XYZ file of C-alpha atoms in Angstrom:
355
model
C 0.000 0.000 0.000
C 2.793 2.444 0.857
C 4.607 1.693 -2.403
C 1.461 2.524 -4.388
C 1.043 5.894 -2.680
C 4.726 6.928 -3.092
C 4.818 8.677 0.300
C 6.916 11.643 1.377
C 9.187 10.228 4.088
C 10.430 12.530 6.861
C 13.432 11.238 8.823
C 14.248 12.968 12.110
C 17.758 12.561 13.579
C 18.757 11.385 10.104
C 22.389 10.833 11.121
C 21.159 7.625 12.798
C 19.777 6.244 9.510
C 22.889 5.933 7.324
C 23.378 2.148 7.213
C 22.770 -0.055 4.183
C 19.765 -1.550 5.978
C 18.322 1.933 6.597
C 18.609 2.854 2.932
C 17.150 -0.498 1.851
C 14.174 -0.016 4.170
C 13.534 3.496 2.880
C 13.843 2.346 -0.715
C 11.371 -0.477 -0.152
C 8.456 1.965 0.225
C 9.432 3.817 -2.980
C 9.116 7.314 -1.484
C 8.486 10.266 -3.779
C 11.078 12.109 -1.697
C 12.928 11.835 1.594
C 13.317 14.871 3.856
C 15.997 14.591 6.531
C 16.399 16.651 9.682
C 19.777 16.484 11.399
C 22.368 18.702 13.037
C 25.153 16.628 11.478
C 24.530 15.873 7.785
C 26.706 13.176 6.244
C 29.759 14.529 4.402
C 31.488 11.348 3.199
C 29.728 8.058 2.405
C 26.220 8.700 1.056
C 26.578 12.477 1.571
C 23.436 14.410 2.426
C 21.977 16.875 -0.055
C 21.835 19.893 2.262
C 18.994 22.186 1.213
C 18.941 24.501 4.224
C 21.393 25.249 7.011
C 20.451 27.159 10.159
C 23.353 29.154 11.595
C 24.209 29.584 15.260
C 23.315 33.264 14.976
C 19.851 32.377 13.693
C 19.322 29.862 16.487
C 20.473 32.422 19.053
C 18.233 35.103 17.524
C 15.306 32.683 17.800
C 16.178 32.063 21.476
C 16.669 28.342 20.850
C 20.198 27.903 22.211
C 22.394 29.147 25.033
C 25.333 31.194 23.784
C 28.140 31.846 24.322
C 29.721 28.736 25.834
C 31.967 29.994 28.631
C 34.945 27.820 29.520
C 37.138 27.509 32.614
C 40.005 25.011 32.969
C 42.332 23.846 35.711
C 45.339 21.556 35.869
C 44.476 17.901 36.655
C 46.069 18.371 40.082
C 43.322 20.940 40.814
C 40.399 18.690 39.857
C 38.850 18.984 43.329
C 38.880 22.763 43.109
C 37.366 22.656 39.626
C 34.536 20.426 40.841
C 33.840 22.810 43.707
C 33.720 25.746 41.317
C 31.264 23.962 39.035
C 29.024 23.135 41.996
C 29.171 26.757 43.148
C 28.284 28.072 39.705
C 25.293 25.752 39.443
C 24.074 26.946 42.843
C 24.510 30.581 41.785
C 22.564 29.913 38.593
C 19.736 28.411 40.637
C 19.574 31.588 42.721
C 19.208 33.565 39.500
C 16.594 31.078 38.299
C 14.509 31.660 41.421
C 14.692 35.412 40.850
C 13.731 34.833 37.214
C 10.701 32.813 38.327
C 9.546 35.648 40.574
C 9.733 38.059 37.648
C 8.360 35.902 34.831
C 6.726 32.855 36.409
C 9.033 30.524 34.447
C 10.404 27.608 36.452
C 14.091 26.769 35.965
C 16.358 24.352 37.833
C 19.918 24.447 36.417
C 21.503 20.996 36.143
C 25.211 20.144 36.276
C 26.446 17.316 34.022
C 29.505 15.628 35.509
C 31.783 13.568 33.255
C 33.541 11.068 35.519
C 36.904 9.501 34.708
C 35.643 5.898 34.644
C 32.436 3.920 35.017
C 33.508 2.643 38.441
C 34.140 6.235 39.576
C 30.501 7.329 39.186
C 29.037 5.917 42.408
C 31.982 7.107 44.555
C 31.613 10.559 42.994
C 27.956 10.683 44.022
C 28.832 9.546 47.545
C 31.445 12.268 47.728
C 29.048 14.985 46.561
C 26.524 14.028 49.241
C 29.170 13.612 51.946
C 31.117 16.829 51.347
C 28.255 19.167 50.426
C 25.444 19.333 53.012
C 23.162 21.114 50.529
C 23.284 18.128 48.123
C 21.054 15.135 48.876
C 21.294 11.702 47.256
C 18.017 12.128 45.345
C 19.472 15.203 43.593
C 22.178 13.085 41.885
C 21.489 10.572 39.103
C 23.920 8.283 37.272
C 23.588 7.483 33.563
C 26.322 5.100 32.470
C 26.337 1.662 30.838
C 23.405 -0.423 32.010
C 22.842 1.851 34.990
C 20.479 4.558 33.755
C 18.695 6.162 36.675
C 17.193 8.784 34.374
C 14.717 6.156 33.168
C 12.971 6.446 36.512
C 12.605 10.233 36.194
C 9.156 10.836 34.695
C 9.484 14.583 34.094
C 12.867 16.151 34.774
C 11.430 19.640 34.147
C 8.753 19.276 36.821
C 9.053 21.555 39.886
C 8.694 18.427 42.019
C 11.765 16.776 40.445
C 14.831 17.082 42.726
C 17.522 16.251 40.118
C 20.339 18.798 39.969
C 23.354 16.621 39.090
C 23.802 13.919 36.437
C 26.961 11.793 36.364
C 28.019 10.067 33.151
C 31.226 8.974 31.394
C 30.863 8.882 27.632
C 27.340 9.936 26.761
C 23.796 10.221 27.982
C 21.265 7.825 26.553
C 19.980 8.445 23.028
C 17.015 10.783 22.963
C 17.630 12.240 26.434
C 16.950 15.929 26.364
C 16.850 18.537 29.111
C 17.248 22.276 28.465
C 17.793 22.675 32.240
C 21.340 21.339 31.731
C 23.474 24.488 31.986
C 26.886 23.352 33.235
C 29.278 20.642 32.032
C 32.185 19.606 34.265
C 34.622 17.086 32.781
C 36.936 15.424 35.287
C 38.602 13.290 32.599
C 42.164 14.431 31.961
C 42.189 12.562 28.640
C 39.100 12.117 26.492
C 38.131 11.559 22.888
C 36.549 14.202 20.681
C 33.510 11.933 20.369
C 33.080 11.679 24.136
C 32.973 15.445 24.624
C 30.873 15.932 21.477
C 28.074 13.712 22.741
C 27.799 15.608 26.017
C 28.393 19.254 25.091
C 25.290 19.325 22.895
C 23.220 18.534 25.979
C 23.869 21.921 27.585
C 23.086 24.168 24.610
C 19.282 24.165 24.379
C 17.602 27.200 25.960
C 14.638 26.304 28.190
C 11.272 27.013 26.550
C 13.058 28.687 23.600
C 12.688 32.006 25.384
C 15.408 34.486 26.335
C 15.833 34.992 30.063
C 15.948 38.400 31.700
C 19.239 37.668 33.418
C 21.968 37.222 30.778
C 23.813 34.517 32.729
C 20.798 32.243 32.191
C 21.240 32.620 28.432
C 24.769 31.123 28.482
C 26.192 27.613 28.805
C 29.224 26.760 30.944
C 31.981 24.154 30.594
C 34.591 23.244 33.230
C 37.462 20.926 32.334
C 40.669 19.527 33.800
C 43.531 19.904 31.360
C 47.142 20.987 31.170
C 46.293 23.110 28.129
C 43.505 25.677 27.771
C 43.937 25.854 23.957
C 43.507 22.076 23.840
C 40.202 22.282 25.713
C 38.965 25.167 23.576
C 39.801 23.206 20.448
C 38.001 20.115 21.814
C 34.859 22.129 22.492
C 34.991 23.871 19.132
C 35.367 20.531 17.373
C 32.443 19.216 19.410
C 30.300 22.140 18.282
C 31.326 21.548 14.668
C 30.274 17.923 15.027
C 26.954 19.177 16.393
C 26.301 21.178 13.230
C 28.045 24.525 13.791
C 30.548 25.956 11.325
C 34.163 26.455 12.403
C 33.751 30.239 12.314
C 30.684 30.003 14.567
C 32.458 27.646 16.966
C 35.450 30.008 17.182
C 33.170 32.895 18.121
C 30.931 31.264 20.681
C 33.478 29.335 22.787
C 34.852 31.976 25.157
C 37.525 31.281 27.809
C 37.059 32.792 31.249
C 39.945 34.535 32.954
C 41.999 32.078 34.994
C 40.864 31.721 38.585
C 37.450 33.376 38.291
C 34.049 32.171 37.238
C 32.592 33.138 33.850
C 29.715 34.814 35.603
C 28.135 38.137 36.521
C 28.091 39.512 32.971
C 25.648 42.300 32.118
C 24.598 43.408 28.614
C 25.006 47.054 27.651
C 22.519 48.918 25.442
C 23.297 52.055 23.426
C 20.556 54.291 22.028
C 20.686 55.939 18.598
C 18.329 57.781 16.287
C 16.845 54.885 14.275
C 16.576 56.931 11.076
C 19.587 59.243 11.072
C 22.156 57.145 12.934
C 21.529 53.421 12.247
C 22.128 51.881 8.820
C 19.388 49.230 8.741
C 20.762 47.375 5.706
C 24.266 47.084 7.153
C 22.917 46.173 10.591
C 20.916 43.291 9.132
C 24.098 41.790 7.683
C 26.444 42.509 10.572
C 24.183 41.171 13.330
C 24.500 37.727 11.696
C 28.268 38.109 11.262
C 28.593 38.961 14.960
C 27.400 35.474 15.861
C 24.774 36.311 18.465
C 27.007 38.633 20.495
C 24.951 41.707 19.575
C 21.235 42.459 19.264
C 20.135 45.365 17.060
C 16.604 46.773 17.235
C 16.518 49.214 14.328
C 12.956 50.371 15.027
C 13.805 51.340 18.612
C 17.317 52.558 17.798
C 18.863 50.151 20.310
C 22.128 48.224 19.979
C 22.792 45.748 22.801
C 26.188 44.088 23.324
C 25.694 40.640 24.888
C 29.262 39.265 24.898
C 32.833 40.584 24.654
C 33.887 41.800 21.195
C 37.352 41.694 19.690
C 38.716 44.554 17.551
C 37.368 43.113 14.289
C 33.911 42.609 15.787
C 33.948 46.128 17.219
C 34.693 47.427 13.721
C 31.762 45.434 12.314
C 29.476 46.849 14.976
C 30.646 50.421 14.428
C 29.832 50.086 10.713
C 26.151 49.753 11.647
C 25.919 53.425 12.597
C 26.094 56.118 9.936
C 27.136 59.486 11.298
C 30.659 60.326 12.525
C 29.202 61.520 15.812
C 27.379 58.227 16.357
C 30.487 56.223 15.451
C 32.589 58.267 17.855
C 29.995 57.969 20.599
C 29.738 54.221 20.204
C 33.410 53.545 19.615
C 34.749 55.626 22.452
C 32.264 54.872 25.196
C 29.459 52.398 24.665
C 31.405 49.486 23.207
C 34.224 50.030 25.696
C 31.785 50.075 28.627
C 30.162 46.929 27.305
C 33.543 45.210 27.088
C 34.308 46.061 30.704
C 30.856 45.009 31.926
C 31.038 41.741 29.999
C 34.498 40.804 31.146
C 36.376 41.747 27.997
C 38.624 44.227 29.759
C 36.972 44.193 33.178
C 36.582 41.380 35.676
C 33.585 39.053 36.005
C 32.155 38.455 39.457
C 33.954 35.871 41.577
C 32.300 33.091 43.577
C 29.316 33.908 45.731
C 29.781 33.310 49.451
């Protein structure tokens, strides 16, 4: 019956349907066409015919993902300190989430994903969290590794009655698991494969309810990692983002290292006001806001330009090109963008740990 009707076949998560058996099964129904949805289209064997690509800037503009991804690293000998910092950041994010709920009514419970060194290290890590941190109870920590998948027993992880705040894994979370509440990744593995980090980092990028939060720190994702080399970690994360569908240029822009020894936190956006007709070039702004990779929002109608993340000199030049008059360029270049850089941690200092 299907063969007679020549159906249109829609394949979600199409990267999982690339085997000979998958193609044989699809061919058996003689589809009139096959439409695939995937973040990682095939490039080599049986390459996908990509008809449309959604950029990171577009996803950020649509409030679908958390950006940027802020990164902090420590030497393997400081793994305990790194873990403590990740726990502190998650707790600070939950304080912001409670304030957000009072303002908007939206419930958020930031979750920390912990990548343990080995499978047999997961249970001891949970015991340690509960033992050393009085605010953490055993029911707040779930393990998802191998045959032990405690997430299966969690009916609705987004429910206000769900206590889960920590998830411990090693290589990956089970296929299909999804939770936009996952904000923080902490990898305690000194050595890891690109695939291992790739399968976890994508879990912390979705923005809850596809809606921008009032506090900017709730619009970002955070990654902590033990490593002897910060550039190595940054490259790992950028490769992971590429493997999750981002371009290299996008990955370079959205993975931002925090200053050593302080949390990537306490960052406030800065908004400059211009005459929407005389001072903002709408055509240029439309192009440059995409090129700036989600770091800037431009509301031409209101004459507002908001800097959301630190800009380098090239990005500052792109932003300055959006305003037309010399006076506006001077005003933005000499004060607004500089103030935004300081407030966002570009040349100033982000807030340290909360007490």
